[in-house]
Short mmCIF file of C-alpha atoms in Angstrom, two decimals:
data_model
loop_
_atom_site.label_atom_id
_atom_site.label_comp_id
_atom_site.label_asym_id
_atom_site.label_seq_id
_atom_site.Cartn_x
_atom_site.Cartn_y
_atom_site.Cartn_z
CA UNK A 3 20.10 36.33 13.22
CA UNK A 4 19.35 33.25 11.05
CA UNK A 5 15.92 31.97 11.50
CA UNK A 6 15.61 28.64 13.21
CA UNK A 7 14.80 25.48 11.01
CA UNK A 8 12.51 23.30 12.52
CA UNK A 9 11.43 19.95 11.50
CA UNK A 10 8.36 17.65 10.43
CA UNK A 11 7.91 14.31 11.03
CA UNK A 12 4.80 12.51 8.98
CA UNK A 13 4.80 9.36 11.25
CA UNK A 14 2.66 6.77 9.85
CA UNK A 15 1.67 4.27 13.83
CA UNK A 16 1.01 1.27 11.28
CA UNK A 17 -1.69 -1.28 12.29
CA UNK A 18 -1.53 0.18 16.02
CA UNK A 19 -0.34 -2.83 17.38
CA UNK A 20 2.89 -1.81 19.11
CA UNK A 21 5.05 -4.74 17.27
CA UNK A 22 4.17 -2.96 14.04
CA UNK A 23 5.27 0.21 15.25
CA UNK A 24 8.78 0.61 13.21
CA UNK A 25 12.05 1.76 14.87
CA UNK A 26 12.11 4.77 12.83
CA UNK A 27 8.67 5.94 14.30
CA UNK A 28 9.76 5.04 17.44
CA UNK A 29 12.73 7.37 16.77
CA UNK A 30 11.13 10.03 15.23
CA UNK A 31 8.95 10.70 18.51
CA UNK A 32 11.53 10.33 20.42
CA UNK A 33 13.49 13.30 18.54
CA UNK A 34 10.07 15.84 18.76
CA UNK A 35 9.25 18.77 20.71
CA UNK A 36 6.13 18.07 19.76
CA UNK A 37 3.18 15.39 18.74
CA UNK A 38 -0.11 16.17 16.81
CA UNK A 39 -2.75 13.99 15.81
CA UNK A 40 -5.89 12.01 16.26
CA UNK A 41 -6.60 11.72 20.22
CA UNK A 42 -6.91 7.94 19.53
CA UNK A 43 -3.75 7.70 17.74
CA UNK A 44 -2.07 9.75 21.00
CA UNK A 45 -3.72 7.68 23.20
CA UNK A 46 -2.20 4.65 21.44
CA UNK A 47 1.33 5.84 21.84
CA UNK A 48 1.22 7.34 25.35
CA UNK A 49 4.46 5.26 26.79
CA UNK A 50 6.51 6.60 24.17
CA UNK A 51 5.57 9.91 24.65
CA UNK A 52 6.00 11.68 27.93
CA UNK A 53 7.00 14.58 28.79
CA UNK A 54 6.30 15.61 25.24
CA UNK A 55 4.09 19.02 24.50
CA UNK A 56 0.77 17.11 22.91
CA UNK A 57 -1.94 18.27 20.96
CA UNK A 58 -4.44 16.02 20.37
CA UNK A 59 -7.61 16.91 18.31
CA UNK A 60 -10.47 15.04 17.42
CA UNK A 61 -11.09 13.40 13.85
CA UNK A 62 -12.35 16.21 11.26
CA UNK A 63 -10.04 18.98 11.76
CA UNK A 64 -6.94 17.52 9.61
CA UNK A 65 -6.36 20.98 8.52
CA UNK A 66 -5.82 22.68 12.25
CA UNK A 67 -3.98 20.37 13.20
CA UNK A 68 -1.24 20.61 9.84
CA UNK A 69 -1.54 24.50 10.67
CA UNK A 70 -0.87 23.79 14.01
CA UNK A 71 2.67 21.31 13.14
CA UNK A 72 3.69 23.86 10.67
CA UNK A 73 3.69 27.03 12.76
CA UNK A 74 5.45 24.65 15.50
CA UNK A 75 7.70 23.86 12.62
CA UNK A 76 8.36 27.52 11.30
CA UNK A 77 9.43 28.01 15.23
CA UNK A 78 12.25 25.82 15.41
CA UNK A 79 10.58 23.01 16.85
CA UNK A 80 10.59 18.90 16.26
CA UNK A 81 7.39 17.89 15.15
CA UNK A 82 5.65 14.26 14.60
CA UNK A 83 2.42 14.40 12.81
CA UNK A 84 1.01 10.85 13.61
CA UNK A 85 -1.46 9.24 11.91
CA UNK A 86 -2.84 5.92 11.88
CA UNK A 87 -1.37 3.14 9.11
CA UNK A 88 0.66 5.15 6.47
CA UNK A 89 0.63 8.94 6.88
CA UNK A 90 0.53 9.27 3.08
CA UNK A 91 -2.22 6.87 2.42
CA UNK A 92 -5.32 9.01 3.19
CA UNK A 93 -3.59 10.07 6.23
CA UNK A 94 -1.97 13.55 7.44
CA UNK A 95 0.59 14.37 4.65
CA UNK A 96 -2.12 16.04 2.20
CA UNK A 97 -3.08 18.37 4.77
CA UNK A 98 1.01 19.03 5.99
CA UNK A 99 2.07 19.37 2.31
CA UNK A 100 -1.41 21.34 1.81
CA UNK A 101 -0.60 23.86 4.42
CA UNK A 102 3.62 24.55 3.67
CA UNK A 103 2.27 24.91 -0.04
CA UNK A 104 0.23 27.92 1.13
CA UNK A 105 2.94 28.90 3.38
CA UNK A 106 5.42 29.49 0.26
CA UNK A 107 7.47 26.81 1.48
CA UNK A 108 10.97 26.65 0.41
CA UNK A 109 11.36 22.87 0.07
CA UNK A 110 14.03 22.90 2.78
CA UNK A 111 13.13 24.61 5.75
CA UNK A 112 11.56 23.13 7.80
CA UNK A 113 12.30 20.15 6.81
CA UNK A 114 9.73 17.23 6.16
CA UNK A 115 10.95 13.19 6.40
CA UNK A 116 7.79 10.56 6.09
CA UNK A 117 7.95 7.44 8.16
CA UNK A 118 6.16 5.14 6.17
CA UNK A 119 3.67 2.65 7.55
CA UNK A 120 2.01 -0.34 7.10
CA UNK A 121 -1.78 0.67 5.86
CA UNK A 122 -4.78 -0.48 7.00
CA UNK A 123 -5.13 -2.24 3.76
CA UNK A 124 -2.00 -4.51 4.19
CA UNK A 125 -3.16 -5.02 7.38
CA UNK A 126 -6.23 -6.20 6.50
CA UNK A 127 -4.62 -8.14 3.60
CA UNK A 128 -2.50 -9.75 5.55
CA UNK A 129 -5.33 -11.30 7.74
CA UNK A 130 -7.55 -12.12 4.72
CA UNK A 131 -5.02 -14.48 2.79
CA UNK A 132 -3.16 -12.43 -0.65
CA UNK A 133 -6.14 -10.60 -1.99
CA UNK A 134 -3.60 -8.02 -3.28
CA UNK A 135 -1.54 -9.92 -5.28
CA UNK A 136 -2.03 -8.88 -8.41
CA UNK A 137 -2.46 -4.61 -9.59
CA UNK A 138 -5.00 -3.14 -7.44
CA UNK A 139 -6.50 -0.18 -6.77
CA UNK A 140 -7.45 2.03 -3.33
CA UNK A 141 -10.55 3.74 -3.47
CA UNK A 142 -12.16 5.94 -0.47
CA UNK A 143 -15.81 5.86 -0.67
CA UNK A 144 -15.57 9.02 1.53
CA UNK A 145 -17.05 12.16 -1.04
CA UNK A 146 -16.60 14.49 1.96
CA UNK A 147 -13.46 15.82 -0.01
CA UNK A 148 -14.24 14.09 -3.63
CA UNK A 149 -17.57 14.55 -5.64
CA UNK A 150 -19.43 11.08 -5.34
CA UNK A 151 -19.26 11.14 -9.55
CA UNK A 152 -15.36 11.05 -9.50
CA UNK A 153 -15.94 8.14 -7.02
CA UNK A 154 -18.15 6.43 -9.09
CA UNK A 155 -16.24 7.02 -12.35
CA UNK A 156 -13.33 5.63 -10.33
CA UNK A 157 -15.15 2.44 -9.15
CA UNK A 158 -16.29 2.10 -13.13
CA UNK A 159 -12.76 1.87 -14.26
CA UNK A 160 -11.63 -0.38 -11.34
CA UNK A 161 -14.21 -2.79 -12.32
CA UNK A 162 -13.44 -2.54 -16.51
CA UNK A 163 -9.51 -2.89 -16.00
CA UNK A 164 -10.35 -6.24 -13.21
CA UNK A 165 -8.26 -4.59 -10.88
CA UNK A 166 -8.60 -5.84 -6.89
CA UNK A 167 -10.41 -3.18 -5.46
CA UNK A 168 -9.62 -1.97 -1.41
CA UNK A 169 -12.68 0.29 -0.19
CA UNK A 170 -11.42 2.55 2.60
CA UNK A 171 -14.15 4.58 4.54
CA UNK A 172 -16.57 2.65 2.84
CA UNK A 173 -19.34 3.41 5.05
CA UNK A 174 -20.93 5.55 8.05
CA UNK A 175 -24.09 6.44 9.58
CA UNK A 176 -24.61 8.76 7.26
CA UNK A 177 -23.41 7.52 4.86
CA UNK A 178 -24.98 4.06 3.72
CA UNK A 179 -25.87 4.03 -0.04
CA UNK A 180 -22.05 4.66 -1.31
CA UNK A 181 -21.08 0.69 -0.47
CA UNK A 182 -24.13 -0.83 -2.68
CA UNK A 183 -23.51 1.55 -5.40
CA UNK A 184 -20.15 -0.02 -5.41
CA UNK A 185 -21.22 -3.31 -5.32
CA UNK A 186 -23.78 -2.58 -8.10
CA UNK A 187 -21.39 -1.09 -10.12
CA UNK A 188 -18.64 -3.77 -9.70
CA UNK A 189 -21.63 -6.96 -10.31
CA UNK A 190 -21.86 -5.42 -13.98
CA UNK A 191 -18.30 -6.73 -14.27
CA UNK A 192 -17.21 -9.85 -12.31
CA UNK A 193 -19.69 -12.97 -10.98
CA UNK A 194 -20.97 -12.51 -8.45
CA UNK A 195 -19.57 -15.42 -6.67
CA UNK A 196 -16.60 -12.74 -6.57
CA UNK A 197 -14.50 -12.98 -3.08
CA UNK A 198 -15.22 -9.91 -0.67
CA UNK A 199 -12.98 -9.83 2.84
CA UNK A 200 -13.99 -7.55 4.98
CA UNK A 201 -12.56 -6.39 8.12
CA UNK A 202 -12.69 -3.99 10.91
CA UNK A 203 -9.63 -3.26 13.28
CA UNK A 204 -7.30 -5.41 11.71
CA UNK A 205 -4.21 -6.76 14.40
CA UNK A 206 -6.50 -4.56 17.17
CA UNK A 207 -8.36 -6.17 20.11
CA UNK A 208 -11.41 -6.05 18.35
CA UNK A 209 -10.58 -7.52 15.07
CA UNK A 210 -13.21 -8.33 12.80
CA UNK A 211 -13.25 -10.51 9.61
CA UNK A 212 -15.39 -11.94 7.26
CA UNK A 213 -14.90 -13.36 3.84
CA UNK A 214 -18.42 -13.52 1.97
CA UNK A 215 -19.06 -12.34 -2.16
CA UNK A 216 -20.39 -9.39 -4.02
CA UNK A 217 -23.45 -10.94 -4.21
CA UNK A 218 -24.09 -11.47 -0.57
CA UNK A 219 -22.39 -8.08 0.25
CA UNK A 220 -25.96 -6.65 0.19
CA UNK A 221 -26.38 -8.50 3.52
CA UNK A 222 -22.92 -7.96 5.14
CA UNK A 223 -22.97 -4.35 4.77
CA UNK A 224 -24.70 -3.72 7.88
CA UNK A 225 -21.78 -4.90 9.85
CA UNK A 226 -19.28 -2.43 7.40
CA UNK A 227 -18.77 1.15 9.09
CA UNK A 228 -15.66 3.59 8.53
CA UNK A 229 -12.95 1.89 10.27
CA UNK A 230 -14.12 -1.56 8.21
CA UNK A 231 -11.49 -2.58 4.71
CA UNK A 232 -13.69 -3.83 2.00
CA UNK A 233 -11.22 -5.88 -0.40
CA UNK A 234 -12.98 -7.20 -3.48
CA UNK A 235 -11.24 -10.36 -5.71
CA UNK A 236 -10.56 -9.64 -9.24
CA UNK A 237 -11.48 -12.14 -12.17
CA UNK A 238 -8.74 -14.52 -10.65
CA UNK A 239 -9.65 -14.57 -7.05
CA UNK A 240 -10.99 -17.83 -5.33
CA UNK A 241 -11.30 -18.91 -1.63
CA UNK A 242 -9.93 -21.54 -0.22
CA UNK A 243 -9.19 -22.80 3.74
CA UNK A 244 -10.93 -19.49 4.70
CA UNK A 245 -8.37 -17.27 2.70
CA UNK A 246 -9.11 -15.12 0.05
CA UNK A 247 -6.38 -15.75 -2.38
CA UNK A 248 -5.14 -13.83 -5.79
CA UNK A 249 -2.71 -15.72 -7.60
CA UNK A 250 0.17 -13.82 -8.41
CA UNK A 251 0.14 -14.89 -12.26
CA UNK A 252 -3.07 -14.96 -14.61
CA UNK A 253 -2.08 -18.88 -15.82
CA UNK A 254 -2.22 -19.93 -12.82
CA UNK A 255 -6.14 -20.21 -12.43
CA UNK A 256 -6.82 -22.57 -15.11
CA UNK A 257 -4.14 -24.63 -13.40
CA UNK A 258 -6.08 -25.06 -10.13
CA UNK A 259 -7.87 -28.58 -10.04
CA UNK B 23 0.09 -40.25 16.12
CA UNK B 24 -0.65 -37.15 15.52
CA UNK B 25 0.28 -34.84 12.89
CA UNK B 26 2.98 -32.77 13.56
CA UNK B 27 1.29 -29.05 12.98
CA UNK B 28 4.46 -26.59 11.40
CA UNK B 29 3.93 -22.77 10.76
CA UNK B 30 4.26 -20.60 7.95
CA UNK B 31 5.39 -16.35 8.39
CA UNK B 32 5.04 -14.48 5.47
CA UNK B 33 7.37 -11.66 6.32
CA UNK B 34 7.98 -8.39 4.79
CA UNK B 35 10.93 -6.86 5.61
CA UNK B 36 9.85 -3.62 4.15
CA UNK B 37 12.47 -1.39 2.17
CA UNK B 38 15.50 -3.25 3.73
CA UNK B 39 16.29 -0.13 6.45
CA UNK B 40 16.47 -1.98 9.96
CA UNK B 41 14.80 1.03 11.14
CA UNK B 42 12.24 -0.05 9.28
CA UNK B 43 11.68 -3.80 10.43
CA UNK B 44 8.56 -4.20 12.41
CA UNK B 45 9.26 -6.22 15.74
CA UNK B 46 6.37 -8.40 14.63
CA UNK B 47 9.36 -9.10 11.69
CA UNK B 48 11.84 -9.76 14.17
CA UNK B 49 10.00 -11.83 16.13
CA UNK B 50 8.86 -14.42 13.22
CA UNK B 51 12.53 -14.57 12.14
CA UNK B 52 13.36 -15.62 16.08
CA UNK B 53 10.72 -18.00 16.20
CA UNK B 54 11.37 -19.57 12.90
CA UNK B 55 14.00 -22.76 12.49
CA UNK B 56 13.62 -22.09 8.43
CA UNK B 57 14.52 -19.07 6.87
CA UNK B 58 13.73 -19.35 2.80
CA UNK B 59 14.29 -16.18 0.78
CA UNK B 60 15.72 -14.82 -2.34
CA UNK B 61 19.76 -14.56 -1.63
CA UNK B 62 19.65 -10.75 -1.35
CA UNK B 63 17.19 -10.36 1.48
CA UNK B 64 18.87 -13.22 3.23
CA UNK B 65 21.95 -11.24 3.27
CA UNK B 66 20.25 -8.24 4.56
CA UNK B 67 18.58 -9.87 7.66
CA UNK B 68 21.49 -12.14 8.23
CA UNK B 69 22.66 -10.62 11.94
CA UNK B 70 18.82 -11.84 12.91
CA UNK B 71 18.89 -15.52 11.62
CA UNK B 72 22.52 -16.78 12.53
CA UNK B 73 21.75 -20.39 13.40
CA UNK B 74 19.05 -21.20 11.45
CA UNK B 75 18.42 -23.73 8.28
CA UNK B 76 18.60 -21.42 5.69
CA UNK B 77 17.48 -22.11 1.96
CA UNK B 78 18.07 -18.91 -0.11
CA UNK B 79 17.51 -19.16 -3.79
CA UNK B 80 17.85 -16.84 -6.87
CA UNK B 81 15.26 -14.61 -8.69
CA UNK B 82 12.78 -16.59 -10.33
CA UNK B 83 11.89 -19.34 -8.50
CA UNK B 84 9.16 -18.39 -6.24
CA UNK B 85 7.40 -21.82 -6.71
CA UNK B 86 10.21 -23.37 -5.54
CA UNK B 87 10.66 -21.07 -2.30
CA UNK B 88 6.91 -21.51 -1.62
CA UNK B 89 7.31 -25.22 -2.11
CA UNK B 90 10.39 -25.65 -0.26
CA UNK B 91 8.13 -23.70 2.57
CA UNK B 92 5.30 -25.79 2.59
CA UNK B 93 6.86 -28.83 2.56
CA UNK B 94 9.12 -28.01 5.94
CA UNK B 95 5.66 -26.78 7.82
CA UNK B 96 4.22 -29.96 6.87
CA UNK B 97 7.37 -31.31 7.99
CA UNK B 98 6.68 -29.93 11.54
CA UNK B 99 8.88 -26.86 11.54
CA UNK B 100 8.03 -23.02 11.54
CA UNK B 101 9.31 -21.42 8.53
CA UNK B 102 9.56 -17.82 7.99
CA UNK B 103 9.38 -16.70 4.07
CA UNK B 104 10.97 -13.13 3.42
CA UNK B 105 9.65 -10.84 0.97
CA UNK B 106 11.19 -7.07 0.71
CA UNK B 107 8.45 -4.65 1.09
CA UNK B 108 5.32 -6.07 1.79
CA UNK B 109 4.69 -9.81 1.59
CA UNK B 110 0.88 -9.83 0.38
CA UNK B 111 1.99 -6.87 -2.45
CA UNK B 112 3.98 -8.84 -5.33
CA UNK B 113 5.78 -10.80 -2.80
CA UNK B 114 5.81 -14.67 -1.56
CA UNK B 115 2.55 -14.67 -0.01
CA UNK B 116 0.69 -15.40 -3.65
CA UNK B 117 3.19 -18.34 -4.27
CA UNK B 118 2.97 -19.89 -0.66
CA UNK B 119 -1.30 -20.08 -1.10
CA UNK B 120 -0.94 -20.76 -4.42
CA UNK B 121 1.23 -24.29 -3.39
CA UNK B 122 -1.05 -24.80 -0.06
CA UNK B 123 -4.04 -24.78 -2.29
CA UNK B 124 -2.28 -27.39 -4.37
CA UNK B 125 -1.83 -29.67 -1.50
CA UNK B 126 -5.19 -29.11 -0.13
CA UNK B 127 -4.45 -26.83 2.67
CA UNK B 128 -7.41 -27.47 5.01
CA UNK B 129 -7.08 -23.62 6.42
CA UNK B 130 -5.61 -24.26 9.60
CA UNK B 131 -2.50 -27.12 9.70
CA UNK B 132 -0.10 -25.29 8.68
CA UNK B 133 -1.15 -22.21 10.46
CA UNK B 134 0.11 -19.09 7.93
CA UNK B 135 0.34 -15.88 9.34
CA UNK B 136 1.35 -13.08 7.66
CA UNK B 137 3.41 -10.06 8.89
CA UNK B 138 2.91 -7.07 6.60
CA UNK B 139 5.26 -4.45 5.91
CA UNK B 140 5.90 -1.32 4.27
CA UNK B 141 5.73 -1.86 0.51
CA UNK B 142 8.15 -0.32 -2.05
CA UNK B 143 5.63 2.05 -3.38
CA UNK B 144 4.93 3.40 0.00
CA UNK B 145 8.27 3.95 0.34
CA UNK B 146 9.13 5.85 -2.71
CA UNK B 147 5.62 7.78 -1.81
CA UNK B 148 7.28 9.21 1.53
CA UNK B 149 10.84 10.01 -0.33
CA UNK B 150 8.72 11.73 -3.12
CA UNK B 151 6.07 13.91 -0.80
CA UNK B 152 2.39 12.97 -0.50
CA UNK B 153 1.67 11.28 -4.41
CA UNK B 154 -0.52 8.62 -3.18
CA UNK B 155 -3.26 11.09 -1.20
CA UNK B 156 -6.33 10.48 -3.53
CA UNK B 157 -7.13 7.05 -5.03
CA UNK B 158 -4.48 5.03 -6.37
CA UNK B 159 -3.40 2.09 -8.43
CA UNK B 160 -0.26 -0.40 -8.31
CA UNK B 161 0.07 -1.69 -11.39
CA UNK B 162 3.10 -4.22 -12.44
CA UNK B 163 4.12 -4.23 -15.81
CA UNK B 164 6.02 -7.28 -16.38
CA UNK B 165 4.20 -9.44 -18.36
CA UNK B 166 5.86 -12.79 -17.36
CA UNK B 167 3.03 -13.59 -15.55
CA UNK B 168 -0.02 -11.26 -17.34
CA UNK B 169 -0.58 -10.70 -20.69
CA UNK B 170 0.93 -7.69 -21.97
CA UNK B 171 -2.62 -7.17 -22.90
CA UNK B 172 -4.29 -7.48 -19.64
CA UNK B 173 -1.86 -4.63 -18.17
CA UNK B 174 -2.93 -2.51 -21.22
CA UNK B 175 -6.04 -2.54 -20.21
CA UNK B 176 -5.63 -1.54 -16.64
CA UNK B 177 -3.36 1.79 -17.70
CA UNK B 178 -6.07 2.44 -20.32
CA UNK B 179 -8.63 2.24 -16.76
CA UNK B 180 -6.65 3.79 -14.90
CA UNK B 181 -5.72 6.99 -17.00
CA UNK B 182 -9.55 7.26 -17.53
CA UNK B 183 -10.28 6.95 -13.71
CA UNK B 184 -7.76 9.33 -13.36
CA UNK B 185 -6.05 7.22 -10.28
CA UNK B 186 -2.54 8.03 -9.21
CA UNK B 187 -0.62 5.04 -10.56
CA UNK B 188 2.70 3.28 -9.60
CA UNK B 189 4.21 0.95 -11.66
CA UNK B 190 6.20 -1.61 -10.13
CA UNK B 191 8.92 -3.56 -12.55
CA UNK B 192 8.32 -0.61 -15.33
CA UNK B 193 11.83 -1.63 -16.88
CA UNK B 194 14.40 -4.38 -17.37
CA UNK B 195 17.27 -5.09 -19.82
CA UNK B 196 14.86 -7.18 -21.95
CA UNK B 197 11.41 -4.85 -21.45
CA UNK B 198 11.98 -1.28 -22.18
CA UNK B 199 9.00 -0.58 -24.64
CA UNK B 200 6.64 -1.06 -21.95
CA UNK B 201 7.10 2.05 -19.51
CA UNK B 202 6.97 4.31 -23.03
CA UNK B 203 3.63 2.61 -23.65
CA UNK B 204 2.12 3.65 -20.20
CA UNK B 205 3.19 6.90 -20.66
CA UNK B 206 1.62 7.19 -24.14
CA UNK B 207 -1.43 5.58 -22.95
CA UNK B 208 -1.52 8.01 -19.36
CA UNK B 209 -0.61 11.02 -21.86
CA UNK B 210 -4.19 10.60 -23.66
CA UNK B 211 -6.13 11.22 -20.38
CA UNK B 212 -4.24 13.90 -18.43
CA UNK B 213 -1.66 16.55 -19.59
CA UNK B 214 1.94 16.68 -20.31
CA UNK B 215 3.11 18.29 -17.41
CA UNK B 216 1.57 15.86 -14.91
CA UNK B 217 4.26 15.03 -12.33
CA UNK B 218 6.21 11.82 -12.42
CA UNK B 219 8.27 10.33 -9.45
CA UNK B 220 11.21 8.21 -10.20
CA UNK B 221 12.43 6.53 -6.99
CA UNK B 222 15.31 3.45 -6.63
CA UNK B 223 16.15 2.10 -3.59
CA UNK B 224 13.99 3.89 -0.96
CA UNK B 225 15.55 3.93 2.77
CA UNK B 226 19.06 1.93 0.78
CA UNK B 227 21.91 3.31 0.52
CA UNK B 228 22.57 4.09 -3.49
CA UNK B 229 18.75 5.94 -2.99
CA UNK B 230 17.67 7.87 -6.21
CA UNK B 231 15.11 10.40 -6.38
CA UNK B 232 14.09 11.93 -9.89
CA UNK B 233 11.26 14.22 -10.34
CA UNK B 234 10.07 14.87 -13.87
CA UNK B 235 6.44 15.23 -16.12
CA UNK B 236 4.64 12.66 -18.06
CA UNK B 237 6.55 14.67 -21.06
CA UNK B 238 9.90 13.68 -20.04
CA UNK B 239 9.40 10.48 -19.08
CA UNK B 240 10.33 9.33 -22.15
CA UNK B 241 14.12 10.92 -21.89
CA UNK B 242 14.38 10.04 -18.12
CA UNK B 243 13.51 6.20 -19.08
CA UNK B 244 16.73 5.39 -19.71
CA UNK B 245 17.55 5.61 -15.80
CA UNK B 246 14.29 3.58 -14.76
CA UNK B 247 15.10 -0.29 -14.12
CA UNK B 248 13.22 -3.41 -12.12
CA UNK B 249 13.98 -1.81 -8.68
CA UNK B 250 12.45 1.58 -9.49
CA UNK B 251 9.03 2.53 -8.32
CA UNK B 252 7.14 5.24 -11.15
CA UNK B 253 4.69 7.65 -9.76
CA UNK B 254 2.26 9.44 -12.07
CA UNK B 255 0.49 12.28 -10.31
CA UNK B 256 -3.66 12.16 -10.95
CA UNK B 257 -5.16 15.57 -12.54
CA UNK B 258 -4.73 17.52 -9.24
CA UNK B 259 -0.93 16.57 -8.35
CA UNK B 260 1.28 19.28 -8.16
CA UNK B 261 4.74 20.19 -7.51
CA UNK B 262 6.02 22.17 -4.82
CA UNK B 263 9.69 22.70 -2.91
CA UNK B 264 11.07 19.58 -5.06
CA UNK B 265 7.87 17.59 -3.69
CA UNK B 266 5.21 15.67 -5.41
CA UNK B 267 2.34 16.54 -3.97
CA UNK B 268 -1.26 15.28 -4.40
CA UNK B 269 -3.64 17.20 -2.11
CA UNK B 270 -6.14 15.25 -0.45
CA UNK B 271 -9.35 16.76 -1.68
CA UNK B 272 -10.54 17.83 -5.11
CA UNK B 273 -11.30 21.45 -4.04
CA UNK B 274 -7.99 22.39 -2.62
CA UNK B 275 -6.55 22.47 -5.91
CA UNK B 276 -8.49 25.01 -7.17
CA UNK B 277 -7.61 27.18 -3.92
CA UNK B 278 -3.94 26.96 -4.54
CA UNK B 279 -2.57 31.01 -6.15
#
C-alpha cells in the first residue's frame, strides 16, 4: 500500500480586492479538498469556494490551523492555506513550515507550492506614491512572538542604515506605546519633517490614508490600529501632489528645484 | 478649452507567469492606448496589448520611459508603464514621480495609479520556503545610483539588526566584488552556516533554485547574476526538507529537537 501524498497550498488573497486575486490562487482553490484560514479571509473568497470542506478559525490560533492543513495533508488531501497579502510575509507559511518541521517532514510529501501575493505593504505603497523605492526594511511592531528589545534593536538599525521603514501591526488596544517608541527612536536619526503614509485597508471599501511626518506622528497615532501600514521616508523622501515619493537614485535629491 | 486630463498605470506584472498577472494588470493594459516598457516585458505581455502605441526601450533608460510617459498623459492619453515584479519596488514608479515632480505635477492631472504586484523577492521567498517570516530588508547593491558606501552601511545595519536580507542586483559582469563584501560584512554578525537562498527566474521557465550557507556563498557566487534574488536567513533560519525556513517567532526555534 503506498501512502497517499497530499498537497499544500500557501495561498497568499493579495490586497483582497478580487482584481488582485492572481490566477494561480484562483487555481490553487479550485484544485483543494480543502481551505483553512482566517474567517475574514474565507469570507472574502466565498464565490470561489463552494462546495469545498472549510475551516475557518478566528485570528490567534495560526498554529491549529497549520496542524489542522498538515494532518489534511498527511491524508491525501488538497489543501489551500489562505492568508491575507503574501502568505510568507507575516502570514501562514511560518506556522505550515513550523508544523511539517516537527512532523519530520520529508521535503516531498506532501508537497508544499506558495502562491505569492501582493502584501499589504505594496498595497499600501502603491496608494501612497513610491515610498519604497529605495532598500527598505519590514518591521512588525507585534512582540507577541518577538521580545520588544529585538524590536527595538531592529528599529535602531533601520534608522542608522536610512533604510525606508514599513511598520506592520504597529498598533492595538493593547498595545499603544510600541508606535512612539518607534517614532522616538527613528527622530534621533532623520528630521523630523520626515514623510510618514499611513494607511488602513488599502484597495478595501474602507480605505484609509494619510500622509503627515514623524514629528506629527505623535498626533496621528490615534487613528493607527493593527490592520493600519506605517511607511516612514528615508533621508531622500519628500512629498509632493499628495504622494510620498523616494527617488530611486541618491543624486537625484539635490537635483530637485 | 480645457485641458485634456491623460492617465498614468504603473503596472507590475509580477514574475512574468500569466498565472500570476493580477486582473487589476490586465485591465490597465486594456484601458491603456500607450504601452512603454523595457523590450523584454513588452514581449512577455504582448498577446494583451496588440493594437496599441507601443514605445519599448532598452535597459537603462528609465528617465526616458518615465518621460516618454508623462509627456503622452499630458498629451491626453492613458499610458500604462510596465515594471516586472512590483512597480513601487525598484521599478518605474520612482522614475515616473521623479519626472512629474519635475514638471510640477499638481497631484491630480495626470491621475497616476498604481497597480502593485508580486515583487521578485517575494517570489524567490515562495520557491525557497518561508525566508522572509521575521523582519526583513531589500537591499540593492548596484551602486549606479547609491554610493557603494551608502549600501555598506545598510548591510553593516542590517547584519547587526539581524534582519533577513535580500539583495536585489547582487552581481553583474562588471560588479562581482560586491556580493563577497555582503557576505563578509553579514559573516561578522551571524554564523557561517546561516542559510542562503539563490533563486533566478522565479515562476520562468530556465527557474534556478540553489540553497547554500553564508560559508559557501563565496564558491556559489560565480552562478549569481543581475536577475538573481540572494536570501540570507536571520539568526533563527533553518533548513529543513531542501526548504529555507525562518519560523515566525523567536521561541520556536529553541523548541525545534
Amino acid at each position: 500500500m503506498t501512502t497517499p501524498s497530499g498537497k499544500i497550498f500557501l495561498v497568499g488573497l493579495g490586497p483582497g480586492d478580487p482584481d488582485y486575486l492572481a490566477p494561480a490562487a484562483s487555481q490553487a482553490l479550485a484544485q483543494s479538498d480543502v481551505v483553512i484560514g482566517f474567517r475574514a479571509y474565507i469570507d472574502q473568497i466565498q464565490s470561489l469556494i463552494t462546495g469545498k470542506e472549510v475551516v475557518s478559525m478566528e485570528l490567534g490560533h495560526e498554529l491549529e490551523r497549520a496542524a489542522a492543513a498538515v494532518d489534511s495533508a498527511y491524508a491525501g488531501k488538497t489543501v489551500a492555506v489562505v492568508s491575507s497579502g503574501d502568505a510568507g510575509i507575516y502570514g501562514m507559511s511560518g506556522p505550515v513550515f513550523r508544523v511539517l518541521t516537527d512532523r519530520g517532514w520529508n521535503g516531498e510529501s506532501p508537497a508544499v507550492e506558495t502562491v505569492p501575493g501582493v502584501s499589504a505593504m505594496q498595497a499600501a505603497a502603491a496608494v501612497l506614491g513610491s515610498p519604497l523605492m529605495q532598500d527598505f526594511c519590514a518591521i512588525s511592531l507585534s512582540n507577541l512572538l518577538t521580545p520588544w528589545e529585538k524590536i527595538r534593536s531592529r528599529l535602531e538599525a533601520a534608522a542608522q542604515g536610512d533604510f525606508v521603514v514599513a511598520l506592520y501591526n504597529p498598533r492595538s488596544k493593547r498595545r499603544q506605546t510600541q508606535l512612539l517608541e518607534a517614532r522616538e527612536i527613528l527622530l534621533k536619526h532623520r528630521p523630523a519633517d520626515t514623510p510618514v503614509g499611513i494607511v488602513g485597508d488599502a484597495f478595501r471599501s474602507g480605505q484609509r490614508v494619510m500622509v503627515t511626518t514623524l514629528k506629527e506622528l505623535e498626533q496621528a497615532a490615534a487613528s493607527v490600529d493593527m490592520v493600519t501600514i506605517v511607511v516612514i521616508g528615508n533621508s531622500t523622501t519628500y512629498l509632493h501632489g499628495g504622494k510620498v515619493i523616494t527617488p530611486r537614485g541618491y543624486e537625484e535629491k539635490a537635483d530637485r528645484p
